[in-house]
Amino acid sequence: MKIGCPTEIKPQEFRVGLTPNAAREAVGHGHQVVVQKGAGIGAGFSDDDYVAAGAAMIDTAEEIFATADMIVKVKEPQAGERKMLREDQLLFTYLHLAPDPDQTNDLIASGCTAIAYETVTDDRGGLPLLAPMSEVAGRLAPQVGSWTLQKANGGRGVLMGGVPGVGPAKVVVIGGGVVGTHAAKIAAGMGADVTVLDRSIPRLRYLDDVFGGTFKNQYSTAGATAELIQEADMVIGAVLIPGAAAPKLISRAQLSTMKPGAALVDVAIDQGGCFETSKATTHADPVYEVDGIMHYCVANMPGAVARTSTIALSNATMPFMLALADKGWRQACADDPHLLNGLNVHAGKLTYYAVGKALGIDVTSPQLVLKAA
Protein backbone atom coordinates (compact mmCIF):
# COMPACT_ATOMS: atom_id res chain seq x y z
CA MET A 1 0.00 0.00 0.00
CA LYS A 2 1.12 3.56 -0.66
CA ILE A 3 0.83 5.53 2.59
CA GLY A 4 0.83 9.32 2.39
CA CYS A 5 1.48 11.85 5.16
CA PRO A 6 0.83 15.51 4.29
CA THR A 7 1.85 18.53 6.34
CA GLU A 8 -0.84 19.60 8.81
CA ILE A 9 -2.38 22.92 7.76
CA LYS A 10 -4.73 23.68 10.65
CA PRO A 11 -3.55 26.91 12.33
CA GLN A 12 -0.77 26.40 14.88
CA GLU A 13 -0.79 22.61 14.37
CA PHE A 14 2.79 21.37 14.64
CA ARG A 15 2.19 17.62 14.98
CA VAL A 16 2.67 15.17 12.12
CA GLY A 17 0.75 11.99 11.28
CA LEU A 18 3.78 9.70 10.95
CA THR A 19 7.04 9.72 12.87
CA PRO A 20 10.18 8.47 11.10
CA ASN A 21 9.97 5.34 13.25
CA ALA A 22 6.40 4.68 12.08
CA ALA A 23 7.51 5.22 8.49
CA ARG A 24 10.35 2.75 9.01
CA GLU A 25 7.92 0.15 10.36
CA ALA A 26 5.62 0.57 7.36
CA VAL A 27 8.49 0.30 4.91
CA GLY A 28 9.64 -2.81 6.77
CA HIS A 29 6.21 -4.31 6.13
CA GLY A 30 6.70 -3.79 2.41
CA HIS A 31 4.72 -0.58 1.96
CA GLN A 32 5.68 2.64 0.21
CA VAL A 33 5.62 5.78 2.38
CA VAL A 34 5.49 9.30 0.96
CA VAL A 35 5.78 12.34 3.24
CA GLN A 36 5.38 15.99 2.32
CA LYS A 37 8.61 17.94 2.63
CA GLY A 38 8.77 19.77 5.94
CA ALA A 39 5.84 17.84 7.45
CA GLY A 40 7.78 16.81 10.55
CA ILE A 41 9.71 19.99 11.27
CA GLY A 42 7.23 21.30 13.85
CA ALA A 43 7.64 18.10 15.83
CA GLY A 44 11.41 18.09 15.52
CA PHE A 45 11.78 15.58 12.65
CA SER A 46 13.80 16.56 9.60
CA ASP A 47 13.26 15.41 6.04
CA ASP A 48 16.53 13.52 6.32
CA ASP A 49 15.09 11.55 9.25
CA TYR A 50 12.28 10.31 7.00
CA VAL A 51 14.60 9.55 4.11
CA ALA A 52 16.78 7.50 6.45
CA ALA A 53 13.65 5.58 7.45
CA GLY A 54 12.96 4.70 3.82
CA ALA A 55 10.27 7.26 3.01
CA ALA A 56 10.14 9.36 -0.15
CA MET A 57 9.76 13.13 0.27
CA ILE A 58 7.11 14.83 -1.87
CA ASP A 59 6.83 18.56 -2.59
CA THR A 60 3.09 19.07 -2.36
CA ALA A 61 0.04 17.79 -0.53
CA GLU A 62 -1.78 17.61 -3.87
CA GLU A 63 0.69 14.98 -5.07
CA ILE A 64 0.24 12.93 -1.91
CA PHE A 65 -3.57 13.03 -2.02
CA ALA A 66 -3.54 12.20 -5.73
CA THR A 67 -1.38 9.07 -5.41
CA ALA A 68 -1.63 7.62 -1.87
CA ASP A 69 -3.94 4.72 -1.05
CA MET A 70 -4.10 5.74 2.62
CA ILE A 71 -3.74 9.24 4.06
CA VAL A 72 -2.47 9.36 7.65
CA LYS A 73 -2.93 12.67 9.45
CA VAL A 74 -3.42 14.15 12.90
CA LYS A 75 -6.22 16.68 12.61
CA GLU A 76 -9.42 16.49 10.60
CA PRO A 77 -8.95 17.34 6.91
CA GLN A 78 -9.48 21.03 6.26
CA ALA A 79 -11.80 22.24 3.49
CA GLY A 80 -9.06 22.33 0.83
CA GLU A 81 -7.85 18.86 1.79
CA ARG A 82 -11.34 17.40 1.67
CA LYS A 83 -11.64 18.45 -1.95
CA MET A 84 -8.64 16.26 -2.75
CA LEU A 85 -10.03 13.09 -1.18
CA ARG A 86 -11.38 10.52 -3.60
CA GLU A 87 -13.40 7.35 -3.86
CA ASP A 88 -11.65 4.21 -2.57
CA GLN A 89 -9.08 6.29 -0.66
CA LEU A 90 -8.60 5.55 3.04
CA LEU A 91 -8.32 8.41 5.54
CA PHE A 92 -6.97 7.61 9.02
CA THR A 93 -6.97 10.57 11.39
CA TYR A 94 -8.94 12.41 14.08
CA LEU A 95 -12.30 13.55 12.67
CA HIS A 96 -14.59 14.79 15.49
CA LEU A 97 -17.56 14.89 13.11
CA ALA A 98 -20.45 15.44 15.54
CA PRO A 99 -20.04 19.24 15.82
CA ASP A 100 -18.86 19.64 12.21
CA PRO A 101 -21.59 19.19 9.58
CA ASP A 102 -19.50 20.75 6.80
CA GLN A 103 -16.70 18.23 7.21
CA THR A 104 -19.16 15.35 7.54
CA ASN A 105 -20.98 16.27 4.34
CA ASP A 106 -17.70 16.77 2.46
CA LEU A 107 -16.37 13.37 3.53
CA ILE A 108 -19.62 11.70 2.52
CA ALA A 109 -19.52 13.47 -0.85
CA SER A 110 -15.90 12.46 -1.46
CA GLY A 111 -16.69 8.74 -1.46
CA CYS A 112 -13.64 8.02 0.71
CA THR A 113 -13.42 5.62 3.62
CA ALA A 114 -12.70 7.53 6.83
CA ILE A 115 -11.62 5.87 10.08
CA ALA A 116 -11.55 8.19 13.10
CA TYR A 117 -8.91 7.78 15.77
CA GLU A 118 -11.30 9.00 18.45
CA THR A 119 -13.89 6.22 18.01
CA VAL A 120 -11.58 3.21 17.79
CA THR A 121 -12.14 1.17 20.96
CA ASP A 122 -10.38 -1.53 22.97
CA ASP A 123 -11.52 -4.58 24.93
CA ARG A 124 -11.63 -2.58 28.18
CA GLY A 125 -14.10 -0.07 26.83
CA GLY A 126 -11.41 2.55 26.35
CA LEU A 127 -10.44 4.73 23.40
CA PRO A 128 -6.79 3.80 22.78
CA LEU A 129 -6.09 6.34 20.03
CA LEU A 130 -7.72 9.20 21.90
CA ALA A 131 -6.12 8.33 25.26
CA PRO A 132 -2.57 9.61 24.57
CA MET A 133 -3.84 13.01 23.42
CA SER A 134 -6.31 13.06 26.32
CA GLU A 135 -3.38 12.50 28.66
CA VAL A 136 -1.45 15.36 27.04
CA ALA A 137 -4.45 17.72 27.01
CA GLY A 138 -5.32 16.85 30.59
CA ARG A 139 -1.81 17.59 31.78
CA LEU A 140 -1.72 20.82 29.77
CA ALA A 141 -5.08 22.11 31.02
CA PRO A 142 -3.94 23.31 34.48
CA GLN A 143 -0.76 24.70 32.92
CA VAL A 144 -2.62 26.86 30.38
CA GLY A 145 -5.34 27.58 32.93
CA SER A 146 -2.80 28.95 35.39
CA TRP A 147 -1.45 31.19 32.62
CA THR A 148 -4.99 32.37 31.89
CA LEU A 149 -5.47 33.19 35.58
CA GLN A 150 -2.58 35.66 35.50
CA LYS A 151 -3.82 39.24 35.76
CA ALA A 152 -1.94 40.37 32.67
CA ASN A 153 -3.93 37.80 30.68
CA GLY A 154 -7.28 38.95 32.05
CA GLY A 155 -7.52 36.47 34.91
CA ARG A 156 -8.09 36.83 38.64
CA GLY A 157 -4.42 37.07 39.47
CA VAL A 158 -4.46 33.88 41.54
CA LEU A 159 -1.42 31.62 42.00
CA MET A 160 -2.28 27.93 41.74
CA GLY A 161 -0.47 26.85 44.88
CA GLY A 162 -0.86 30.04 46.87
CA VAL A 163 1.91 30.96 49.33
CA PRO A 164 2.22 30.67 53.11
CA GLY A 165 -0.66 32.64 54.55
CA VAL A 166 -2.58 32.76 51.25
CA GLY A 167 -4.80 29.88 50.13
CA PRO A 168 -4.37 28.04 46.83
CA ALA A 169 -6.55 28.34 43.74
CA LYS A 170 -9.77 26.32 43.75
CA VAL A 171 -10.02 24.13 40.69
CA VAL A 172 -13.09 22.17 39.58
CA VAL A 173 -12.60 19.40 37.01
CA ILE A 174 -15.82 18.24 35.33
CA GLY A 175 -15.28 14.65 34.21
CA GLY A 176 -13.14 12.01 35.85
CA GLY A 177 -11.95 10.12 32.78
CA VAL A 178 -8.50 10.21 31.23
CA VAL A 179 -8.45 13.99 30.68
CA GLY A 180 -9.96 14.80 34.06
CA THR A 181 -7.72 12.48 36.02
CA HIS A 182 -4.54 13.84 34.45
CA ALA A 183 -5.77 17.42 34.84
CA ALA A 184 -6.55 16.84 38.51
CA LYS A 185 -3.16 15.21 39.15
CA ILE A 186 -1.26 18.13 37.66
CA ALA A 187 -3.44 20.81 39.27
CA ALA A 188 -3.05 19.14 42.65
CA GLY A 189 0.69 18.80 42.03
CA MET A 190 0.79 22.57 41.47
CA GLY A 191 -0.69 22.96 44.95
CA ALA A 192 -4.29 23.78 43.98
CA ASP A 193 -7.41 22.74 45.90
CA VAL A 194 -8.97 20.34 43.38
CA THR A 195 -12.42 18.71 43.16
CA VAL A 196 -13.33 16.26 40.39
CA LEU A 197 -16.97 15.74 39.36
CA ASP A 198 -18.16 12.56 37.66
CA ARG A 199 -21.39 10.58 37.25
CA SER A 200 -19.83 7.11 37.52
CA ILE A 201 -19.80 5.76 41.07
CA PRO A 202 -17.19 3.09 40.16
CA ARG A 203 -14.98 5.80 38.69
CA LEU A 204 -15.36 7.96 41.79
CA ARG A 205 -14.42 4.96 43.94
CA TYR A 206 -11.32 4.43 41.81
CA LEU A 207 -10.33 8.09 42.09
CA ASP A 208 -10.85 8.00 45.83
CA ASP A 209 -8.84 4.80 46.26
CA VAL A 210 -5.93 5.98 44.14
CA PHE A 211 -5.93 9.75 44.68
CA GLY A 212 -7.98 10.28 47.84
CA GLY A 213 -5.17 12.15 49.54
CA THR A 214 -4.35 14.22 46.48
CA PHE A 215 -7.69 15.66 45.35
CA LYS A 216 -11.37 15.41 46.25
CA ASN A 217 -14.19 13.99 44.18
CA GLN A 218 -17.94 14.46 44.15
CA TYR A 219 -20.91 13.00 42.30
CA SER A 220 -21.82 15.26 39.39
CA THR A 221 -25.24 16.88 39.41
CA ALA A 222 -26.39 20.22 38.03
CA GLY A 223 -26.75 21.47 41.59
CA ALA A 224 -23.28 20.34 42.66
CA THR A 225 -21.73 21.94 39.58
CA ALA A 226 -23.60 25.22 40.13
CA GLU A 227 -22.46 25.33 43.76
CA LEU A 228 -18.81 24.52 43.11
CA ILE A 229 -18.26 26.92 40.21
CA GLN A 230 -19.28 29.88 42.39
CA GLU A 231 -16.10 29.43 44.44
CA ALA A 232 -13.85 28.17 41.61
CA ASP A 233 -10.90 30.07 40.26
CA MET A 234 -10.61 27.59 37.40
CA VAL A 235 -13.03 25.10 35.82
CA ILE A 236 -11.69 22.43 33.47
CA GLY A 237 -14.24 20.81 31.16
CA ALA A 238 -13.18 17.22 30.56
CA VAL A 239 -16.39 15.43 29.54
CA LEU A 240 -16.44 13.04 26.58
CA ILE A 241 -19.25 11.08 24.96
CA PRO A 242 -17.43 9.01 22.31
CA GLY A 243 -18.10 10.37 18.84
CA ALA A 244 -20.94 12.61 20.01
CA ALA A 245 -21.26 16.29 20.76
CA ALA A 246 -20.22 17.25 24.29
CA PRO A 247 -23.04 18.17 26.70
CA LYS A 248 -23.33 21.82 27.76
CA LEU A 249 -22.68 21.76 31.51
CA ILE A 250 -22.27 25.45 32.33
CA SER A 251 -24.72 27.95 30.85
CA ARG A 252 -24.07 31.57 30.02
CA ALA A 253 -26.42 32.61 32.82
CA GLN A 254 -24.19 30.78 35.31
CA LEU A 255 -21.15 32.87 34.38
CA SER A 256 -22.59 35.73 36.44
CA THR A 257 -22.40 33.50 39.54
CA MET A 258 -18.65 32.93 39.09
CA LYS A 259 -15.78 35.05 40.36
CA PRO A 260 -14.73 37.78 37.88
CA GLY A 261 -11.59 36.69 36.06
CA ALA A 262 -12.11 32.96 36.71
CA ALA A 263 -10.81 30.69 33.96
CA LEU A 264 -12.75 28.11 31.95
CA VAL A 265 -10.56 25.59 30.13
CA ASP A 266 -12.66 23.57 27.68
CA VAL A 267 -10.76 20.42 26.70
CA ALA A 268 -13.96 19.11 25.05
CA ILE A 269 -13.96 21.87 22.44
CA ASP A 270 -13.08 19.36 19.67
CA GLN A 271 -16.51 17.85 20.28
CA GLY A 272 -18.29 21.19 20.43
CA GLY A 273 -17.32 22.16 23.99
CA CYS A 274 -19.02 21.57 27.33
CA PHE A 275 -19.66 25.23 28.21
CA GLU A 276 -22.46 27.11 26.45
CA THR A 277 -20.16 30.06 25.73
CA SER A 278 -17.31 27.97 24.30
CA LYS A 279 -16.00 28.61 20.78
CA ALA A 280 -12.87 27.12 19.28
CA THR A 281 -9.68 29.19 19.45
CA THR A 282 -6.08 28.68 18.31
CA HIS A 283 -2.70 28.81 20.00
CA ALA A 284 -2.14 32.17 18.28
CA ASP A 285 -5.15 33.71 20.07
CA PRO A 286 -6.20 31.22 22.73
CA VAL A 287 -8.23 33.23 25.26
CA TYR A 288 -11.36 35.36 25.10
CA GLU A 289 -13.68 36.87 27.70
CA VAL A 290 -17.44 36.47 28.15
CA ASP A 291 -19.22 38.27 31.00
CA GLY A 292 -15.95 38.70 32.88
CA ILE A 293 -14.98 35.01 32.65
CA MET A 294 -11.86 34.02 30.70
CA HIS A 295 -12.26 31.13 28.23
CA TYR A 296 -9.37 28.99 26.96
CA CYS A 297 -10.77 26.83 24.14
CA VAL A 298 -7.89 25.79 21.88
CA ALA A 299 -9.12 22.95 19.68
CA ASN A 300 -5.72 21.26 19.32
CA MET A 301 -4.15 21.70 22.75
CA PRO A 302 -1.62 18.85 22.31
CA GLY A 303 -0.19 20.71 19.30
CA ALA A 304 1.51 23.05 21.78
CA VAL A 305 3.84 20.21 22.77
CA ALA A 306 4.10 18.78 19.30
CA ARG A 307 7.06 16.46 19.76
CA THR A 308 5.74 14.72 22.85
CA SER A 309 2.26 14.53 21.33
CA THR A 310 3.40 13.20 17.96
CA ILE A 311 5.48 10.40 19.46
CA ALA A 312 2.72 9.45 21.92
CA LEU A 313 0.09 9.42 19.18
CA SER A 314 2.26 7.44 16.78
CA ASN A 315 2.96 4.81 19.43
CA ALA A 316 -0.81 4.24 19.68
CA THR A 317 -1.81 4.49 16.01
CA MET A 318 1.06 2.51 14.49
CA PRO A 319 -0.34 -1.03 15.08
CA PHE A 320 -3.68 -0.04 13.56
CA MET A 321 -2.03 1.76 10.65
CA LEU A 322 0.03 -1.33 9.89
CA ALA A 323 -3.03 -3.60 10.10
CA LEU A 324 -4.89 -1.36 7.65
CA ALA A 325 -1.94 -1.33 5.27
CA ASP A 326 -1.13 -5.05 5.56
CA LYS A 327 -4.70 -6.34 5.22
CA GLY A 328 -6.66 -3.54 3.60
CA TRP A 329 -9.32 -1.74 5.61
CA ARG A 330 -12.08 -4.30 5.01
CA GLN A 331 -10.15 -7.31 6.29
CA ALA A 332 -8.54 -5.33 9.09
CA CYS A 333 -11.96 -4.16 10.33
CA ALA A 334 -13.48 -7.62 9.88
CA ASP A 335 -10.67 -9.07 12.03
CA ASP A 336 -10.87 -6.35 14.69
CA PRO A 337 -14.31 -5.10 15.82
CA HIS A 338 -12.59 -2.35 17.81
CA LEU A 339 -11.06 -0.94 14.62
CA LEU A 340 -14.44 -1.28 12.92
CA ASN A 341 -15.83 1.06 15.59
CA GLY A 342 -13.54 3.68 14.10
CA LEU A 343 -15.30 3.57 10.73
CA ASN A 344 -17.24 6.85 10.40
CA VAL A 345 -17.72 7.24 6.64
CA HIS A 346 -17.61 4.85 3.67
CA ALA A 347 -18.52 5.28 0.00
CA GLY A 348 -20.97 8.11 0.51
CA LYS A 349 -22.53 6.75 3.69
CA LEU A 350 -22.22 7.80 7.32
CA THR A 351 -21.46 4.76 9.48
CA TYR A 352 -21.27 6.12 13.04
CA TYR A 353 -24.53 6.37 14.96
CA ALA A 354 -23.63 9.14 17.42
CA VAL A 355 -22.62 11.46 14.57
CA GLY A 356 -25.83 10.74 12.68
CA LYS A 357 -27.88 11.48 15.79
CA ALA A 358 -26.04 14.75 16.39
CA LEU A 359 -26.37 15.95 12.79
CA GLY A 360 -29.67 14.38 11.74
CA ILE A 361 -28.08 12.23 9.01
CA ASP A 362 -29.13 8.67 8.17
CA VAL A 363 -26.59 6.06 9.25
CA THR A 364 -25.64 2.74 7.70
CA SER A 365 -24.38 0.07 10.10
CA PRO A 366 -20.63 -0.56 9.67
CA GLN A 367 -21.36 -4.29 9.88
CA LEU A 368 -23.66 -3.96 6.85
CA VAL A 369 -20.90 -2.13 4.99
CA LEU A 370 -18.56 -5.08 5.57
CA LYS A 371 -21.22 -7.62 4.53
CA ALA A 372 -21.79 -5.68 1.32
CA ALA A 373 -18.17 -6.21 0.32
XYZ file of C-alpha atoms in Angstrom:
373
model
C 0.000 0.000 0.000
C 1.119 3.558 -0.656
C 0.831 5.534 2.590
C 0.835 9.319 2.392
C 1.479 11.848 5.156
C 0.832 15.508 4.294
C 1.852 18.534 6.340
C -0.837 19.599 8.809
C -2.381 22.918 7.755
C -4.727 23.683 10.650
C -3.548 26.912 12.328
C -0.772 26.395 14.879
C -0.790 22.611 14.373
C 2.792 21.367 14.644
C 2.188 17.624 14.977
C 2.666 15.167 12.123
C 0.750 11.990 11.279
C 3.781 9.705 10.954
C 7.041 9.722 12.867
C 10.175 8.472 11.095
C 9.969 5.342 13.251
C 6.396 4.684 12.081
C 7.507 5.221 8.494
C 10.354 2.749 9.010
C 7.920 0.146 10.364
C 5.616 0.570 7.356
C 8.494 0.297 4.907
C 9.643 -2.815 6.768
C 6.206 -4.310 6.128
C 6.696 -3.793 2.405
C 4.722 -0.582 1.961
C 5.675 2.638 0.214
C 5.621 5.779 2.384
C 5.492 9.302 0.960
C 5.781 12.335 3.240
C 5.378 15.995 2.325
C 8.609 17.940 2.626
C 8.771 19.772 5.943
C 5.836 17.845 7.454
C 7.783 16.812 10.547
C 9.712 19.991 11.266
C 7.226 21.301 13.849
C 7.636 18.095 15.835
C 11.411 18.090 15.515
C 11.775 15.582 12.651
C 13.801 16.560 9.597
C 13.256 15.406 6.036
C 16.533 13.524 6.323
C 15.093 11.551 9.250
C 12.278 10.311 6.996
C 14.602 9.554 4.109
C 16.782 7.498 6.452
C 13.647 5.583 7.449
C 12.961 4.701 3.817
C 10.269 7.256 3.013
C 10.136 9.359 -0.148
C 9.756 13.126 0.269
C 7.113 14.826 -1.872
C 6.832 18.556 -2.588
C 3.087 19.072 -2.362
C 0.039 17.792 -0.525
C -1.781 17.612 -3.866
C 0.687 14.978 -5.074
C 0.236 12.932 -1.910
C -3.565 13.030 -2.019
C -3.538 12.196 -5.726
C -1.375 9.069 -5.411
C -1.632 7.621 -1.875
C -3.944 4.724 -1.046
C -4.099 5.742 2.616
C -3.744 9.241 4.061
C -2.468 9.364 7.647
C -2.927 12.674 9.454
C -3.423 14.149 12.903
C -6.220 16.681 12.612
C -9.421 16.493 10.603
C -8.951 17.344 6.911
C -9.484 21.026 6.255
C -11.798 22.236 3.486
C -9.063 22.326 0.833
C -7.845 18.859 1.788
C -11.343 17.404 1.675
C -11.643 18.453 -1.946
C -8.636 16.257 -2.747
C -10.030 13.088 -1.180
C -11.376 10.523 -3.600
C -13.403 7.354 -3.858
C -11.648 4.205 -2.566
C -9.082 6.288 -0.656
C -8.601 5.546 3.038
C -8.322 8.412 5.538
C -6.970 7.613 9.017
C -6.966 10.571 11.394
C -8.938 12.408 14.077
C -12.296 13.549 12.669
C -14.593 14.794 15.493
C -17.558 14.893 13.115
C -20.449 15.442 15.542
C -20.036 19.236 15.822
C -18.856 19.638 12.213
C -21.590 19.186 9.575
C -19.503 20.750 6.797
C -16.698 18.228 7.214
C -19.159 15.355 7.543
C -20.979 16.271 4.340
C -17.705 16.766 2.461
C -16.368 13.369 3.526
C -19.622 11.695 2.517
C -19.520 13.474 -0.853
C -15.898 12.457 -1.465
C -16.686 8.736 -1.461
C -13.638 8.020 0.705
C -13.418 5.621 3.616
C -12.705 7.529 6.833
C -11.618 5.870 10.079
C -11.546 8.194 13.098
C -8.907 7.777 15.768
C -11.304 9.001 18.451
C -13.891 6.225 18.006
C -11.575 3.205 17.787
C -12.136 1.171 20.962
C -10.377 -1.529 22.970
C -11.516 -4.582 24.928
C -11.629 -2.585 28.175
C -14.104 -0.072 26.829
C -11.408 2.551 26.350
C -10.437 4.733 23.396
C -6.786 3.803 22.785
C -6.090 6.344 20.025
C -7.718 9.203 21.903
C -6.122 8.329 25.257
C -2.567 9.612 24.573
C -3.837 13.008 23.423
C -6.306 13.064 26.316
C -3.379 12.500 28.659
C -1.455 15.355 27.042
C -4.450 17.722 27.008
C -5.320 16.849 30.594
C -1.810 17.595 31.783
C -1.719 20.819 29.766
C -5.081 22.107 31.019
C -3.937 23.309 34.480
C -0.756 24.703 32.920
C -2.620 26.856 30.376
C -5.336 27.584 32.929
C -2.796 28.953 35.393
C -1.446 31.194 32.618
C -4.990 32.368 31.889
C -5.466 33.194 35.581
C -2.582 35.660 35.500
C -3.823 39.238 35.761
C -1.940 40.371 32.665
C -3.934 37.800 30.681
C -7.284 38.946 32.045
C -7.517 36.473 34.907
C -8.093 36.834 38.636
C -4.417 37.066 39.472
C -4.458 33.879 41.544
C -1.416 31.616 42.004
C -2.285 27.931 41.738
C -0.471 26.849 44.878
C -0.859 30.040 46.871
C 1.908 30.955 49.332
C 2.217 30.671 53.110
C -0.662 32.636 54.552
C -2.581 32.763 51.252
C -4.800 29.879 50.126
C -4.371 28.039 46.825
C -6.546 28.337 43.736
C -9.765 26.324 43.754
C -10.018 24.126 40.688
C -13.095 22.168 39.581
C -12.602 19.405 37.006
C -15.823 18.243 35.331
C -15.277 14.650 34.207
C -13.139 12.007 35.846
C -11.950 10.119 32.780
C -8.497 10.212 31.229
C -8.455 13.986 30.680
C -9.959 14.802 34.059
C -7.716 12.478 36.021
C -4.540 13.844 34.453
C -5.767 17.425 34.843
C -6.546 16.844 38.512
C -3.158 15.215 39.149
C -1.261 18.128 37.657
C -3.445 20.809 39.265
C -3.049 19.139 42.648
C 0.689 18.804 42.035
C 0.793 22.572 41.474
C -0.690 22.956 44.947
C -4.294 23.777 43.979
C -7.407 22.736 45.900
C -8.975 20.337 43.379
C -12.420 18.715 43.159
C -13.334 16.260 40.386
C -16.968 15.743 39.361
C -18.159 12.558 37.660
C -21.389 10.579 37.254
C -19.827 7.115 37.516
C -19.799 5.759 41.067
C -17.191 3.089 40.165
C -14.977 5.799 38.690
C -15.364 7.957 41.791
C -14.415 4.956 43.945
C -11.323 4.435 41.808
C -10.329 8.090 42.092
C -10.853 8.004 45.831
C -8.839 4.800 46.265
C -5.928 5.985 44.142
C -5.933 9.755 44.684
C -7.978 10.284 47.840
C -5.173 12.146 49.539
C -4.355 14.224 46.476
C -7.688 15.663 45.350
C -11.367 15.413 46.251
C -14.193 13.994 44.183
C -17.945 14.463 44.147
C -20.912 13.002 42.298
C -21.819 15.261 39.391
C -25.238 16.883 39.411
C -26.394 20.220 38.029
C -26.747 21.469 41.591
C -23.278 20.338 42.659
C -21.731 21.942 39.582
C -23.595 25.215 40.133
C -22.459 25.329 43.759
C -18.808 24.522 43.111
C -18.260 26.924 40.211
C -19.281 29.876 42.390
C -16.096 29.434 44.436
C -13.853 28.173 41.614
C -10.896 30.073 40.255
C -10.606 27.589 37.396
C -13.028 25.096 35.823
C -11.688 22.426 33.470
C -14.236 20.810 31.156
C -13.179 17.220 30.563
C -16.386 15.430 29.539
C -16.439 13.038 26.581
C -19.250 11.082 24.959
C -17.429 9.007 22.312
C -18.095 10.367 18.844
C -20.942 12.607 20.012
C -21.262 16.294 20.756
C -20.222 17.254 24.289
C -23.038 18.167 26.695
C -23.325 21.822 27.763
C -22.684 21.760 31.513
C -22.268 25.454 32.330
C -24.723 27.950 30.852
C -24.074 31.566 30.019
C -26.419 32.606 32.816
C -24.192 30.776 35.312
C -21.152 32.866 34.380
C -22.587 35.726 36.439
C -22.396 33.499 39.538
C -18.655 32.929 39.088
C -15.784 35.050 40.364
C -14.735 37.778 37.877
C -11.589 36.693 36.058
C -12.113 32.963 36.713
C -10.809 30.689 33.964
C -12.746 28.114 31.949
C -10.563 25.594 30.130
C -12.663 23.568 27.677
C -10.764 20.424 26.700
C -13.960 19.110 25.053
C -13.959 21.867 22.436
C -13.083 19.356 19.673
C -16.514 17.847 20.280
C -18.285 21.193 20.428
C -17.323 22.164 23.986
C -19.019 21.573 27.326
C -19.664 25.235 28.209
C -22.462 27.113 26.446
C -20.160 30.059 25.726
C -17.307 27.974 24.296
C -15.997 28.610 20.783
C -12.871 27.122 19.280
C -9.684 29.193 19.446
C -6.084 28.677 18.314
C -2.695 28.808 20.000
C -2.141 32.167 18.283
C -5.149 33.707 20.070
C -6.196 31.216 22.733
C -8.232 33.227 25.256
C -11.364 35.357 25.097
C -13.677 36.870 27.703
C -17.436 36.472 28.151
C -19.217 38.269 31.000
C -15.948 38.701 32.876
C -14.976 35.005 32.650
C -11.857 34.019 30.698
C -12.258 31.133 28.229
C -9.372 28.985 26.956
C -10.769 26.833 24.138
C -7.892 25.791 21.878
C -9.116 22.948 19.680
C -5.718 21.263 19.317
C -4.147 21.705 22.745
C -1.621 18.855 22.309
C -0.190 20.711 19.304
C 1.513 23.052 21.777
C 3.844 20.207 22.772
C 4.101 18.780 19.301
C 7.061 16.461 19.758
C 5.741 14.720 22.853
C 2.262 14.531 21.333
C 3.402 13.199 17.957
C 5.476 10.404 19.459
C 2.724 9.451 21.924
C 0.088 9.416 19.184
C 2.256 7.438 16.780
C 2.955 4.808 19.431
C -0.808 4.244 19.682
C -1.812 4.494 16.007
C 1.059 2.507 14.486
C -0.335 -1.034 15.077
C -3.679 -0.042 13.563
C -2.026 1.759 10.649
C 0.035 -1.333 9.894
C -3.029 -3.599 10.104
C -4.893 -1.362 7.653
C -1.937 -1.332 5.266
C -1.133 -5.050 5.564
C -4.695 -6.342 5.221
C -6.657 -3.544 3.595
C -9.317 -1.738 5.609
C -12.084 -4.302 5.008
C -10.147 -7.306 6.285
C -8.538 -5.332 9.095
C -11.957 -4.157 10.326
C -13.476 -7.616 9.883
C -10.670 -9.069 12.030
C -10.874 -6.347 14.689
C -14.311 -5.097 15.821
C -12.590 -2.345 17.813
C -11.057 -0.940 14.623
C -14.445 -1.278 12.920
C -15.835 1.060 15.592
C -13.543 3.684 14.104
C -15.303 3.572 10.729
C -17.242 6.847 10.396
C -17.719 7.235 6.639
C -17.609 4.851 3.670
C -18.523 5.283 0.004
C -20.971 8.115 0.510
C -22.527 6.754 3.688
C -22.223 7.798 7.321
C -21.460 4.761 9.479
C -21.268 6.115 13.038
C -24.534 6.366 14.959
C -23.625 9.145 17.415
C -22.625 11.458 14.573
C -25.829 10.736 12.684
C -27.877 11.476 15.788
C -26.042 14.755 16.394
C -26.375 15.951 12.787
C -29.670 14.383 11.738
C -28.082 12.234 9.013
C -29.131 8.672 8.167
C -26.592 6.063 9.254
C -25.636 2.736 7.696
C -24.375 0.068 10.103
C -20.633 -0.559 9.665
C -21.358 -4.290 9.881
C -23.665 -3.962 6.855
C -20.896 -2.130 4.990
C -18.564 -5.075 5.566
C -21.219 -7.617 4.527
C -21.787 -5.680 1.320
C -18.167 -6.207 0.322
